[in-house]
C-alpha cells in the first residue's frame, strides 16, 4: 500500500447537518475545516488552522447549531469550498517548507470526512481535488492496531480513545478541541509501549475501472442495489454518485427489464463491507434532481446480472479499459460495414469489425441492437453526438453501456425462446375458498409499506385486528420485477372489521414510514392483483383484460360473479393470476403462444397465458391455476368438440417501431388493400400496461404475408419507419 509517513496533517470537518458517526449521511454541505501539521520524526507541530466554509444552502440543523455554535451570519461571510481548499493547500505548503518536508498524509477521525463529505461534495460542485485527498489515515484504525482489545475501530470515539490512553480532555472551539485531542492521541501512540508506525494508508480510487466480472463467488456483504436511477445513467454516472467509495473492477451492473431496456436499477459491488456500509448511508441522496434509494443486495443477485457464459461475450469483453456504447434501432439488414460507415472516421471502432457485437435472437435474426467498443472517451463522445441520426430509413439511438449490460442483453436473447412455454403444474390442489370478487367492502389496502416488509410485519402492524383476517388473506403486491411494490391487500372477515381497520390503522407507523390504510372491495382487490390500478376516477382494468390483447378466435368465459370456485389450485412460491378463456380455432402458431391447458387427474385447470404480456404482479401465495367448475368444463369440452381444435391456415407478421398511440384503425390503414379484419390485429403491451410499439397481424396465407412485408416494410406511420417480418 504505502511506506512509512513522517508527516501527518490532522484533519477535521463539520457539516450543516449531522456530524459524528452520521457525518455525510444527510447530504449536507461542509461548513467547517480545521487542520494541524504533525512532524512525526522531529516531534514538531504546526499551527492549528480553523476555516469556515460558506455552503450554497445557509440553513443549519438544530444539531449543527448546538454542536458547532455557528450561526448563519458567520457562515454568510465565509469563503466557498473551492477557495477554502486553496487556502488549505497554500497553508500546508508554506508550513512544510519551514519544517523541511515536502510530502504529507491526512489523518482523520474515521473515513466519513474524506469519503462521505469531501469527495461527494466536490463531485457535485465539479471541483478538482488535490492528490492529498486521495489518501488518508483513519486514526480509529491506527488506534485499534495498537489496542485491539478496546473493541472494533468503528465503535471508537475521540473521547473513548483519549480515556483509554488516560489523556486529559482538551478545551476550545468546535474543531480546535477535536484536532488537539487527535494530536495528543497520535503522540501517545508514537511513544512507549506502542511505538506505532503510520504506514499503509487508505486510498480513494480516482477512477472507476470497467471490465467484465471474473469472480465465481461474490461476497454478499459487498453488494448494494440502487433504485430510481435516471434511465440514461451509465456506470460512470453511478460511480460518480458513490464518489469517495471504492467500487470493485467491473462492479456496476445496470439492470434491464424484459424488453432489454434499463429499468432504473443497478447492482454495485464494493471492495469490502466497510465501503458497502458507507454506501448504504447514501440512501435517498440525489443524482441530479432525483433521489436514489440504496438497499442491501446479495452476491448471487450480482452474479445473475453480470454472469455470462457466451463465448462471443467473453471474446468481445476481453479487451479491457474500453468504452462501450450501445446502439439501438438498427435496421435488421444493417451490416458491420454499415455501422462503421455510420460512425465515421472521427470515432474509430476498436479493431474495426471485431469491436462490434450484434445482438441476435436464438434463430439468428437481428434484434436491432449492437454494442461498440471505443479506445478512449473522446471517440465515445463523438459517437454519442450521432444520437438519433439516420441509418437507412431509421434513426439510431446511442447510449453509454457497461460490460454487465452486454452480458445481460446477450444472455436474455440467447437463453430465452421467442415463444415461451409454461411448465405443467406439479403441486396438489388445495380445495379452499380464496379470493372474493364481489362489491362487499370487506378488504383493506395498505399503501406505503417498507419494501422489506414481510407478512409477519403486516400482522404485527394490524395488531388486534389480526384475528379478523381470513385464512391466506394477506396478499403482497409485487411490481414488474417481482419485488414488493409497497402495497398489500388484506381480506377481513366482514366489512365492519375492514372499516375499523381503516379507521384505526390509517397512517400508523411501520418502522420509519407511515402506512395508509383504505377500505376496498374484493373486486377492487382482484383488479389490482390482476395488473389493474386503483385511481381517483375508479378502476382501471388490467391490461390483460383489454380487447386488443385478445387474439383472433379466442373469447373469454363469463366468470362467476362473486367467488372463485372452491376447488381452486394454490401454487407456491410463484403464481400467475389470470382469467379463464375458451380455446377457439385460430392460426397455426397461436395455440402454443396464447393458452396452456395442463392435464390433471382430479380437476380440469385452465388459464390464459400470453407470452407478449407479463404475468401480473401478485402475492407469492395467490391462486395460480383455477379449476373449472362443472358447467365451464362442459362448455370447454363442447367447444373443443365442435371445433376439433384445428388451426386455421395463415401467417403472422410482426410490426416493430410503431408510435405508442397506434391502434387497430391505424394498422388497418397501413395495410389498406389487404382487406384485413380488425380481429386479426393484436396490439402488444409492455409491463406497465402501455402499448409497446409492436403488433402482430394475422394474414390469410403465407404468400400474402410475405407480399405485405416486401411492399410495406420501411413505410411510415406518423413519421416513424415500421419494420415488418414474418414470424
XYZ file of C-alpha atoms in Angstrom:
727
model
C 0.000 0.000 0.000
C 2.338 2.748 1.176
C 5.575 3.272 3.023
C 6.018 4.865 6.438
C 4.871 8.509 6.583
C 6.870 11.107 8.562
C 4.370 13.993 8.299
C 0.663 13.974 9.078
C -1.948 16.662 8.643
C -4.602 16.125 11.299
C -7.841 16.996 9.534
C -11.310 17.668 10.979
C -14.574 18.898 9.455
C -18.249 19.501 10.224
C -21.341 19.864 8.032
C -24.541 21.880 8.248
C -26.431 18.724 9.283
C -25.491 15.526 11.082
C -21.965 15.105 12.444
C -20.058 12.391 14.247
C -20.810 8.832 13.102
C -23.553 10.099 10.720
C -21.325 12.701 9.072
C -22.311 12.991 5.411
C -25.355 10.730 5.674
C -27.831 13.597 5.202
C -26.091 15.109 2.138
C -25.492 18.435 3.899
C -22.611 20.691 2.911
C -19.298 21.270 4.653
C -19.212 24.375 6.883
C -16.029 23.943 8.961
C -12.456 22.713 8.354
C -9.695 22.525 10.989
C -6.148 21.194 10.471
C -2.705 20.973 12.062
C 0.632 19.564 10.845
C 2.442 16.930 12.916
C 6.118 16.163 12.145
C 6.387 12.600 13.451
C 10.163 12.305 13.046
C 11.157 15.529 14.809
C 8.154 15.698 17.124
C 7.233 19.180 15.879
C 3.772 20.666 15.468
C 2.410 23.339 13.159
C -0.197 25.955 13.897
C -3.863 24.986 14.265
C -5.947 26.486 11.457
C -9.720 26.904 11.557
C -11.685 27.985 8.470
C -15.399 28.423 7.995
C -16.905 27.317 4.681
C -19.867 29.068 3.096
C -22.434 26.470 1.891
C -24.820 27.046 -1.005
C -27.695 26.438 1.409
C -27.210 28.515 4.552
C -29.836 26.624 6.552
C -28.356 24.887 9.616
C -29.849 21.974 11.525
C -30.507 22.337 15.233
C -27.910 19.661 15.977
C -25.335 21.586 13.961
C -26.059 24.836 15.785
C -25.747 23.066 19.124
C -22.558 21.156 18.244
C -20.642 23.904 16.474
C -22.075 27.101 17.942
C -22.030 28.637 14.461
C -24.651 30.976 13.072
C -25.913 31.727 9.582
C -24.455 35.248 9.812
C -20.938 33.901 10.405
C -21.163 31.435 7.525
C -22.555 34.033 5.123
C -19.242 35.949 5.486
C -17.089 32.847 4.880
C -15.427 31.718 1.642
C -16.894 28.944 -0.562
C -15.398 25.456 -0.542
C -13.112 25.851 -3.562
C -11.339 28.873 -2.048
C -11.046 27.253 1.379
C -9.380 24.219 -0.202
C -6.931 26.556 -1.965
C -6.151 28.220 1.373
C -5.621 24.783 2.899
C -3.065 23.792 0.258
C -1.227 27.124 0.436
C -1.056 26.944 4.227
C 0.237 23.360 4.198
C 2.841 24.110 1.515
C 4.313 27.050 3.402
C 4.493 25.160 6.703
C 6.069 22.102 5.083
C 8.861 24.275 3.711
C 9.575 25.650 7.162
C 9.740 22.083 8.514
C 11.893 20.867 5.645
C 9.243 18.436 4.422
C 7.693 18.046 1.000
C 5.014 15.357 1.443
C 2.294 14.518 3.934
C -0.779 12.315 4.512
C -4.094 13.358 6.022
C -5.203 11.820 9.316
C -8.906 11.883 10.153
C -11.249 10.639 12.847
C -12.963 7.933 10.774
C -13.403 7.725 6.988
C -16.569 9.827 6.744
C -14.968 13.247 6.272
C -12.963 12.226 3.205
C -15.217 9.564 1.710
C -18.697 10.841 2.578
C -18.251 14.622 2.555
C -15.203 15.962 0.694
C -15.396 13.733 -2.392
C -19.192 13.713 -2.906
C -19.488 17.477 -2.450
C -16.530 18.202 -4.728
C -18.043 15.900 -7.356
C -21.402 17.694 -7.252
C -19.718 21.094 -7.480
C -17.337 19.920 -10.231
C -14.261 20.718 -8.148
C -10.930 19.045 -8.893
C -9.433 17.784 -5.640
C -5.702 17.753 -4.926
C -3.866 14.427 -4.693
C -3.688 14.687 -0.903
C -7.425 13.945 -0.655
C -6.997 10.523 -2.273
C -5.091 9.007 0.679
C -5.508 9.271 4.433
C -5.004 7.522 7.765
C -8.032 6.626 9.853
C -6.979 7.364 13.438
C -9.526 4.889 14.793
C -7.967 2.036 12.825
C -4.457 3.071 13.818
C -5.568 3.090 17.452
C -7.158 -0.357 17.004
C -3.856 -1.733 15.678
C -2.187 -0.695 18.937
C -5.087 -1.531 21.262
C -7.092 -4.374 19.669
C -8.845 -5.273 22.938
C -10.768 -1.997 23.099
C -13.466 -3.032 20.608
C -13.941 -2.520 16.885
C -12.456 0.523 15.194
C -15.832 1.832 14.006
C -17.137 1.925 17.583
C -14.309 4.143 18.812
C -14.679 7.868 19.501
C -12.132 10.543 20.318
C -13.287 10.612 23.925
C -13.110 6.809 24.336
C -9.604 6.660 22.814
C -8.395 9.564 24.962
C -9.909 7.984 28.055
C -8.174 4.651 27.378
C -4.847 6.458 26.958
C -5.531 8.479 30.130
C -5.354 11.783 28.307
C -6.904 14.900 29.773
C -9.828 16.484 27.949
C -8.961 19.329 25.561
C -10.909 22.557 25.556
C -11.572 25.137 22.872
C -13.800 25.979 19.924
C -15.509 23.290 17.907
C -12.883 21.658 15.709
C -9.900 23.065 17.637
C -10.703 20.813 20.583
C -11.039 17.723 18.363
C -7.792 18.380 16.486
C -5.851 18.870 19.738
C -7.249 15.578 21.054
C -6.271 13.766 17.849
C -2.740 15.164 18.040
C -2.438 14.043 21.677
C -3.569 10.510 20.748
C -1.038 10.367 17.889
C 1.813 11.456 20.167
C 0.800 8.853 22.734
C 0.720 6.060 20.127
C 4.229 7.026 18.952
C 5.632 6.589 22.445
C 6.267 3.525 24.587
C 4.953 0.865 24.787
C 3.331 1.050 21.339
C 5.985 2.768 19.162
C 3.425 2.852 16.400
C 4.384 3.461 12.766
C 1.870 5.158 10.488
C 2.001 3.039 7.344
C -0.421 1.515 4.834
C -2.740 4.474 4.458
C -6.176 4.119 2.894
C -6.738 5.235 -0.693
C -9.660 6.620 -2.658
C -9.933 5.423 -6.243
C -9.809 8.353 -8.607
C -11.449 6.446 -11.478
C -13.896 3.586 -11.826
C -12.367 0.597 -13.618
C -14.598 -1.020 -16.204
C -14.354 -4.618 -17.328
C -16.016 -7.993 -17.012
C -16.594 -9.560 -13.614
C -14.374 -12.640 -13.413
C -15.189 -13.756 -9.872
C -17.030 -17.015 -9.364
C -18.071 -16.010 -5.840
C -19.146 -12.526 -4.743
C -19.394 -11.656 -1.053
C -22.974 -10.621 -0.283
C -21.657 -8.117 2.271
C -20.164 -6.016 -0.531
C -23.194 -5.552 -2.827
C -25.969 -2.935 -2.851
C -28.948 -2.243 -5.088
C -29.510 1.328 -6.258
C -33.071 2.131 -7.320
C -34.597 5.178 -9.018
C -31.719 5.915 -11.403
C -32.361 8.033 -14.485
C -32.773 5.626 -17.398
C -29.872 7.183 -19.297
C -27.423 6.706 -16.404
C -24.150 4.963 -17.242
C -21.793 3.042 -14.985
C -19.633 6.171 -14.740
C -22.634 8.195 -13.535
C -23.306 5.619 -10.826
C -19.632 5.564 -9.835
C -19.790 9.343 -9.540
C -22.841 9.065 -7.270
C -20.737 6.841 -4.974
C -17.652 9.055 -5.302
C -15.252 8.530 -2.417
C -16.097 4.833 -2.097
C -14.067 2.163 -3.851
C -16.091 0.086 -6.324
C -14.655 -3.245 -7.441
C -13.451 -3.547 -11.022
C -16.481 -4.009 -13.264
C -18.633 -3.670 -10.164
C -21.539 -1.704 -11.664
C -24.306 -3.791 -13.241
C -27.245 -1.961 -14.805
C -30.474 -3.966 -14.560
C -32.715 -4.445 -17.585
C -36.415 -5.177 -17.915
C -37.969 -7.906 -20.059
C -37.710 -5.715 -23.154
C -33.957 -5.288 -22.648
C -34.284 -1.671 -21.559
C -32.859 -0.223 -18.358
C -35.323 -0.255 -15.502
C -33.713 2.398 -13.306
C -31.889 -0.039 -11.033
C -28.289 -1.152 -10.686
C -26.289 -3.547 -8.553
C -22.980 -2.189 -7.283
C -20.170 -4.263 -5.811
C -17.675 -2.576 -3.483
C -14.212 -3.709 -2.455
C -15.235 -4.590 1.095
C -18.043 -4.407 3.644
C -16.933 -1.061 5.077
C -17.440 0.669 1.740
C -20.782 -1.131 1.283
C -21.943 0.118 4.680
C -20.930 3.676 3.804
C -22.837 3.332 0.519
C -25.988 2.390 2.434
C -25.666 5.725 4.273
C -26.309 7.441 0.925
C -29.885 6.171 0.823
C -32.075 8.854 -0.799
C -29.126 11.039 -1.773
C -29.640 12.842 -5.054
C -28.427 12.256 -8.589
C -29.399 15.485 -10.253
C -32.988 16.162 -9.219
C -33.795 12.513 -8.425
C -33.217 10.787 -5.117
C -31.689 7.315 -5.250
C -32.728 4.506 -2.953
C -29.923 2.237 -1.734
C -30.538 -1.226 -0.310
C -28.562 -4.321 0.532
C -28.276 -6.982 -2.171
C -26.659 -10.409 -2.449
C -23.686 -11.720 -4.343
C -25.939 -14.172 -6.178
C -28.078 -11.299 -7.452
C -24.977 -9.537 -8.716
C -23.643 -12.641 -10.491
C -27.046 -13.283 -12.028
C -26.885 -9.876 -13.681
C -23.236 -9.797 -14.743
C -22.559 -13.511 -15.249
C -22.344 -14.716 -18.815
C -21.338 -17.957 -20.454
C -21.425 -16.858 -24.087
C -18.016 -17.209 -25.727
C -18.968 -14.336 -28.002
C -19.457 -12.062 -24.995
C -16.219 -13.195 -23.357
C -14.258 -12.522 -26.540
C -15.902 -9.134 -27.043
C -15.167 -8.043 -23.460
C -11.630 -9.428 -23.393
C -10.350 -6.007 -24.481
C -10.254 -4.170 -21.161
C -10.359 -0.419 -20.464
C -12.599 0.155 -23.466
C -15.585 2.493 -23.558
C -18.758 0.617 -24.530
C -21.591 2.261 -26.479
C -24.937 0.591 -27.124
C -26.708 1.206 -30.440
C -30.462 0.624 -30.606
C -32.892 0.730 -33.510
C -30.572 -0.560 -36.231
C -32.248 -1.742 -39.446
C -32.441 -5.525 -39.456
C -30.449 -5.555 -42.690
C -27.599 -3.426 -41.270
C -24.120 -4.925 -41.634
C -20.853 -4.223 -39.836
C -19.755 -2.025 -42.745
C -22.992 -0.028 -42.469
C -22.377 0.603 -38.773
C -18.732 1.564 -39.299
C -19.783 3.934 -42.072
C -22.447 5.457 -39.845
C -19.936 6.122 -37.053
C -17.400 7.617 -39.440
C -13.695 8.358 -39.109
C -13.977 10.729 -36.142
C -14.905 7.847 -33.808
C -12.975 4.771 -34.984
C -14.115 1.448 -33.546
C -11.520 -0.647 -31.703
C -10.202 -3.353 -34.079
C -12.764 -2.444 -36.727
C -15.409 -5.129 -37.178
C -14.025 -7.037 -34.178
C -15.175 -4.169 -31.984
C -18.812 -4.657 -32.989
C -21.203 -7.096 -31.347
C -24.652 -7.541 -32.911
C -27.414 -8.860 -30.661
C -29.492 -11.624 -32.257
C -32.372 -13.916 -31.417
C -31.643 -17.644 -30.959
C -32.665 -18.291 -34.576
C -30.109 -15.763 -35.822
C -32.484 -12.904 -36.606
C -31.163 -9.454 -35.629
C -32.809 -7.577 -32.770
C -31.731 -4.116 -33.895
C -29.243 -3.750 -31.033
C -25.453 -3.702 -31.159
C -22.542 -2.869 -28.864
C -19.447 -0.964 -29.964
C -16.004 -0.635 -28.364
C -14.012 2.612 -28.402
C -10.447 3.033 -27.224
C -10.945 6.362 -25.438
C -13.520 8.750 -24.055
C -13.077 11.198 -26.928
C -14.124 8.646 -29.550
C -17.116 7.623 -27.429
C -18.225 11.255 -27.059
C -18.049 11.708 -30.832
C -20.227 8.623 -31.250
C -22.802 9.873 -28.732
C -23.163 13.046 -30.823
C -24.668 10.869 -33.576
C -27.629 10.011 -31.312
C -30.844 9.855 -33.386
C -29.063 10.326 -36.714
C -30.451 8.315 -39.632
C -29.066 4.992 -40.880
C -31.040 3.704 -43.847
C -34.572 4.777 -43.033
C -34.317 4.623 -39.229
C -32.920 6.906 -36.571
C -30.365 5.259 -34.293
C -30.196 5.700 -30.520
C -26.785 5.612 -28.838
C -26.158 5.227 -25.105
C -23.250 4.554 -22.812
C -23.207 0.950 -21.725
C -21.353 -1.454 -19.447
C -19.852 -4.922 -19.604
C -22.647 -6.172 -17.349
C -25.290 -4.791 -19.705
C -23.645 -6.542 -22.655
C -23.809 -9.836 -20.795
C -27.398 -9.276 -19.696
C -28.662 -8.427 -23.167
C -26.869 -11.317 -24.855
C -27.944 -13.800 -22.199
C -31.542 -12.600 -22.358
C -31.877 -13.022 -26.108
C -29.806 -16.196 -26.417
C -31.263 -18.116 -23.480
C -34.959 -17.165 -23.698
C -37.046 -18.537 -26.573
C -39.170 -16.073 -28.525
C -42.312 -18.080 -27.766
C -42.330 -19.088 -24.122
C -43.960 -22.253 -22.833
C -45.292 -22.806 -19.361
C -44.359 -25.953 -17.419
C -47.292 -28.066 -16.172
C -48.181 -27.581 -12.512
C -46.929 -30.247 -10.160
C -48.336 -29.163 -6.799
C -51.520 -30.654 -5.360
C -54.853 -28.889 -5.431
C -55.962 -27.184 -2.219
C -59.733 -27.082 -2.001
C -60.401 -23.847 -0.175
C -62.332 -20.661 -0.984
C -59.779 -17.966 -1.666
C -60.428 -14.562 -3.212
C -63.826 -12.923 -3.231
C -64.657 -10.691 -6.160
C -67.921 -9.092 -5.060
C -68.728 -5.486 -4.211
C -68.726 -6.047 -0.435
C -66.089 -3.762 1.067
C -64.578 -6.417 3.312
C -60.949 -5.815 2.263
C -58.347 -3.198 3.091
C -55.475 -1.868 1.041
C -52.151 -0.954 2.656
C -50.082 1.616 0.759
C -46.595 2.878 1.535
C -45.183 -0.283 3.138
C -41.402 -0.521 3.523
C -40.027 -2.606 0.654
C -38.532 -5.008 3.175
C -41.831 -5.551 4.976
C -42.833 -9.198 5.400
C -46.130 -10.902 6.146
C -45.105 -11.011 9.813
C -44.525 -7.241 9.796
C -48.018 -6.692 8.392
C -49.591 -8.944 11.007
C -47.771 -7.037 13.737
C -48.935 -3.770 12.164
C -52.564 -4.999 12.227
C -52.335 -5.674 15.970
C -55.680 -6.628 17.491
C -57.296 -6.933 14.057
C -55.090 -9.864 13.106
C -57.722 -12.312 14.358
C -60.213 -10.873 11.842
C -58.071 -11.711 8.792
C -59.342 -14.547 6.620
C -57.054 -17.583 6.135
C -54.478 -16.835 3.410
C -55.939 -13.340 3.331
C -52.731 -11.276 3.092
C -51.630 -10.525 -0.479
C -48.367 -8.685 -1.168
C -48.490 -6.796 -4.480
C -45.297 -7.182 -6.480
C -44.011 -4.894 -9.217
C -42.968 -5.948 -12.700
C -39.540 -7.016 -11.430
C -41.157 -9.385 -8.938
C -40.237 -7.284 -5.903
C -42.566 -5.746 -3.299
C -44.260 -2.578 -4.571
C -45.117 -1.185 -1.149
C -48.781 -2.213 -1.459
C -50.708 -5.110 0.070
C -54.321 -6.254 0.288
C -55.914 -7.944 3.294
C -59.210 -9.841 3.296
C -61.167 -9.285 6.502
C -63.997 -11.411 7.874
C -66.548 -8.607 7.471
C -66.980 -5.135 6.058
C -67.379 -3.782 9.582
C -63.955 -5.058 10.649
C -62.424 -3.688 7.454
C -63.920 -0.274 8.256
C -62.471 -0.350 11.782
C -59.019 -1.296 10.463
C -59.084 1.617 8.030
C -60.085 3.967 10.841
C -57.634 2.744 13.493
C -54.550 1.890 11.413
C -54.553 4.679 8.797
C -51.167 6.457 8.833
C -49.909 4.227 11.619
C -46.114 3.870 11.605
C -44.314 0.748 10.385
C -40.625 1.177 11.148
C -39.794 4.684 9.912
C -42.692 5.028 7.448
C -46.368 5.750 7.904
C -48.725 3.385 6.085
C -52.011 4.440 4.503
C -54.953 2.077 5.012
C -58.080 2.183 2.810
C -61.221 0.100 2.807
C -61.979 -1.552 -0.539
C -63.971 -4.363 -2.098
C -62.891 -7.799 -3.246
C -63.493 -6.741 -6.843
C -61.096 -3.816 -6.496
C -58.508 -6.083 -4.904
C -58.821 -8.631 -7.708
C -58.405 -5.936 -10.348
C -55.131 -4.772 -8.814
C -53.818 -8.304 -8.342
C -54.656 -8.916 -12.000
C -52.495 -5.955 -13.018
C -55.084 -3.166 -12.971
C -54.832 0.028 -10.957
C -56.952 1.942 -8.457
C -57.107 5.679 -9.039
C -59.281 8.628 -8.114
C -61.609 8.033 -11.054
C -62.208 4.423 -10.083
C -60.905 1.175 -11.508
C -58.501 0.934 -14.410
C -58.796 -2.630 -15.767
C -55.673 -4.756 -16.062
C -54.017 -4.731 -19.481
C -54.749 -8.440 -19.959
C -58.468 -7.515 -19.954
C -58.137 -5.057 -22.845
C -59.789 -6.111 -26.140
C -56.610 -5.724 -28.190
C -54.904 -8.358 -26.053
C -57.458 -10.966 -27.066
C -56.034 -12.734 -30.114
C -58.313 -13.687 -33.007
C -60.589 -16.585 -32.303
C -60.213 -16.526 -28.524
C -63.201 -15.462 -26.444
C -63.358 -15.050 -22.699
C -65.694 -17.013 -20.449
C -68.001 -15.194 -18.081
C -66.503 -15.778 -14.657
C -68.566 -16.363 -11.552
C -69.921 -13.047 -10.216
C -68.892 -13.409 -6.601
C -66.458 -16.147 -5.615
C -63.759 -18.025 -7.488
C -64.562 -21.786 -7.389
C -63.783 -23.545 -4.147
C -61.633 -26.171 -5.817
C -59.057 -23.608 -6.909
C -55.439 -24.695 -7.047
C -52.901 -22.907 -4.866
C -49.324 -22.698 -6.038
C -46.118 -21.648 -4.253
C -43.739 -19.930 -4.372
C -44.586 -18.257 -7.684
C -48.024 -17.741 -9.109
C -49.881 -16.249 -12.032
C -53.401 -14.944 -11.587
C -55.290 -14.942 -14.861
C -58.761 -15.014 -16.382
C -60.075 -18.246 -17.893
C -60.501 -18.330 -21.640
C -62.037 -20.820 -24.025
C -59.872 -22.236 -26.832
C -61.163 -21.454 -30.328
C -59.808 -22.242 -33.801
C -57.059 -19.848 -34.823
C -53.848 -19.647 -36.821
C -51.189 -22.300 -36.890
C -48.958 -20.601 -34.367
C -51.316 -19.023 -31.861
C -52.446 -22.062 -29.819
C -48.990 -22.626 -28.413
C -48.390 -18.962 -27.642
C -51.659 -17.919 -26.060
C -53.199 -20.658 -23.964
C -51.889 -23.542 -21.928
C -54.129 -26.337 -20.655
C -52.361 -28.683 -18.209
C -53.795 -32.142 -17.706
C -54.961 -33.124 -14.221
C -56.465 -36.341 -12.958
C -58.903 -34.838 -10.475
C -59.729 -31.408 -11.863
C -59.629 -29.587 -15.159
C -57.455 -26.492 -14.859
C -57.354 -23.598 -17.263
C -55.730 -20.202 -17.578
C -54.886 -17.505 -20.098
C -51.175 -17.169 -20.850
C -49.923 -14.626 -23.356
C -46.180 -14.585 -23.902
C -46.158 -10.956 -25.020
C -47.695 -9.680 -21.792
C -46.071 -10.460 -18.446
C -47.771 -12.254 -15.614
C -49.384 -9.696 -13.292
C -47.734 -8.666 -10.011
C -49.378 -10.813 -7.343
C -48.674 -12.341 -3.983
C -46.418 -15.409 -3.992
C -49.260 -17.187 -2.177
C -52.024 -16.212 -4.574
C -54.163 -18.578 -6.672
C -52.383 -19.701 -9.817
C -54.492 -22.058 -11.926
C -58.208 -22.225 -11.323
C -60.139 -25.469 -11.584
C -63.043 -25.184 -13.959
C -66.473 -25.770 -12.446
C -68.581 -28.449 -13.997
C -70.579 -26.193 -16.291
C -67.482 -24.419 -17.532
C -65.655 -27.706 -18.072
C -68.580 -28.960 -20.093
C -68.554 -25.792 -22.173
C -64.857 -26.218 -22.856
C -65.389 -29.804 -23.937
C -68.312 -28.874 -26.151
C -66.408 -26.019 -27.741
C -63.373 -28.199 -28.352
C -65.518 -30.980 -29.772
C -67.290 -28.576 -32.099
C -64.107 -27.004 -33.471
C -61.914 -30.120 -33.148
C -59.155 -27.657 -32.142
C -57.862 -27.475 -35.726
C -55.697 -24.444 -36.533
C -56.784 -22.207 -39.363
C -54.298 -21.635 -42.221
C -52.477 -18.314 -42.133
C -49.277 -16.479 -41.175
C -48.231 -13.912 -38.586
C -46.446 -10.673 -39.404
C -44.739 -8.771 -36.594
C -44.655 -4.960 -36.704
C -41.948 -3.034 -34.841
C -41.325 0.676 -34.411
C -44.980 1.723 -34.105
C -45.803 5.061 -32.470
C -47.100 4.339 -28.987
C -50.546 5.748 -29.767
C -51.034 3.451 -32.770
C -54.250 1.436 -32.636
C -56.078 -1.093 -34.784
C -57.505 1.634 -37.036
C -54.049 2.951 -37.984
C -52.732 -0.558 -38.663
C -55.712 -1.343 -40.928
C -54.980 1.866 -42.833
C -51.287 0.886 -43.095
C -52.290 -2.427 -44.731
C -55.014 -0.886 -46.884
C -55.766 -3.140 -49.833
C -55.217 -6.409 -47.987
C -58.793 -6.496 -46.616
C -57.790 -7.469 -43.088
C -60.345 -7.898 -40.329
C -59.894 -5.888 -37.090
C -59.831 -9.163 -35.122
C -56.683 -10.202 -36.989
C -54.633 -7.448 -35.309
C -53.066 -7.897 -31.867
C -51.507 -4.772 -30.320
C -48.791 -5.719 -27.800
C -48.404 -4.172 -24.359
C -45.438 -3.791 -22.006
C -45.166 -4.347 -18.240
C -46.789 -1.016 -17.442
C -49.884 -1.839 -19.460
C -48.894 0.657 -22.150
C -48.512 -0.067 -25.835
C -45.028 -1.375 -26.578
C -44.698 -0.142 -30.154
C -45.235 -3.627 -31.594
C -48.157 -5.584 -33.029
C -48.965 -8.975 -34.542
C -51.084 -9.173 -37.708
C -52.630 -12.417 -38.983
C -52.741 -12.789 -42.788
C -54.872 -15.414 -44.575
C -51.834 -17.013 -46.229
C -48.069 -17.086 -46.030
C -47.772 -15.723 -49.573
C -49.877 -12.675 -48.704
C -47.835 -12.121 -45.540
C -44.557 -12.184 -47.494
C -46.022 -9.809 -50.075
C -47.092 -7.367 -47.356
C -43.640 -7.464 -45.755
C -41.958 -6.815 -49.111
C -44.282 -3.950 -50.060
C -44.897 -2.188 -46.747
C -41.666 -2.659 -44.740
C -39.918 0.684 -44.281
C -43.058 2.765 -44.739
C -44.071 5.215 -42.031
C -46.885 5.708 -39.543
C -46.976 9.210 -38.076
C -43.411 9.832 -39.265
C -41.898 6.636 -37.852
C -40.448 3.877 -40.033
C -42.082 0.494 -39.496
C -40.210 -2.814 -39.678
C -42.083 -5.928 -40.729
C -41.102 -9.573 -40.733
C -42.873 -12.904 -40.881
C -42.921 -14.743 -37.545
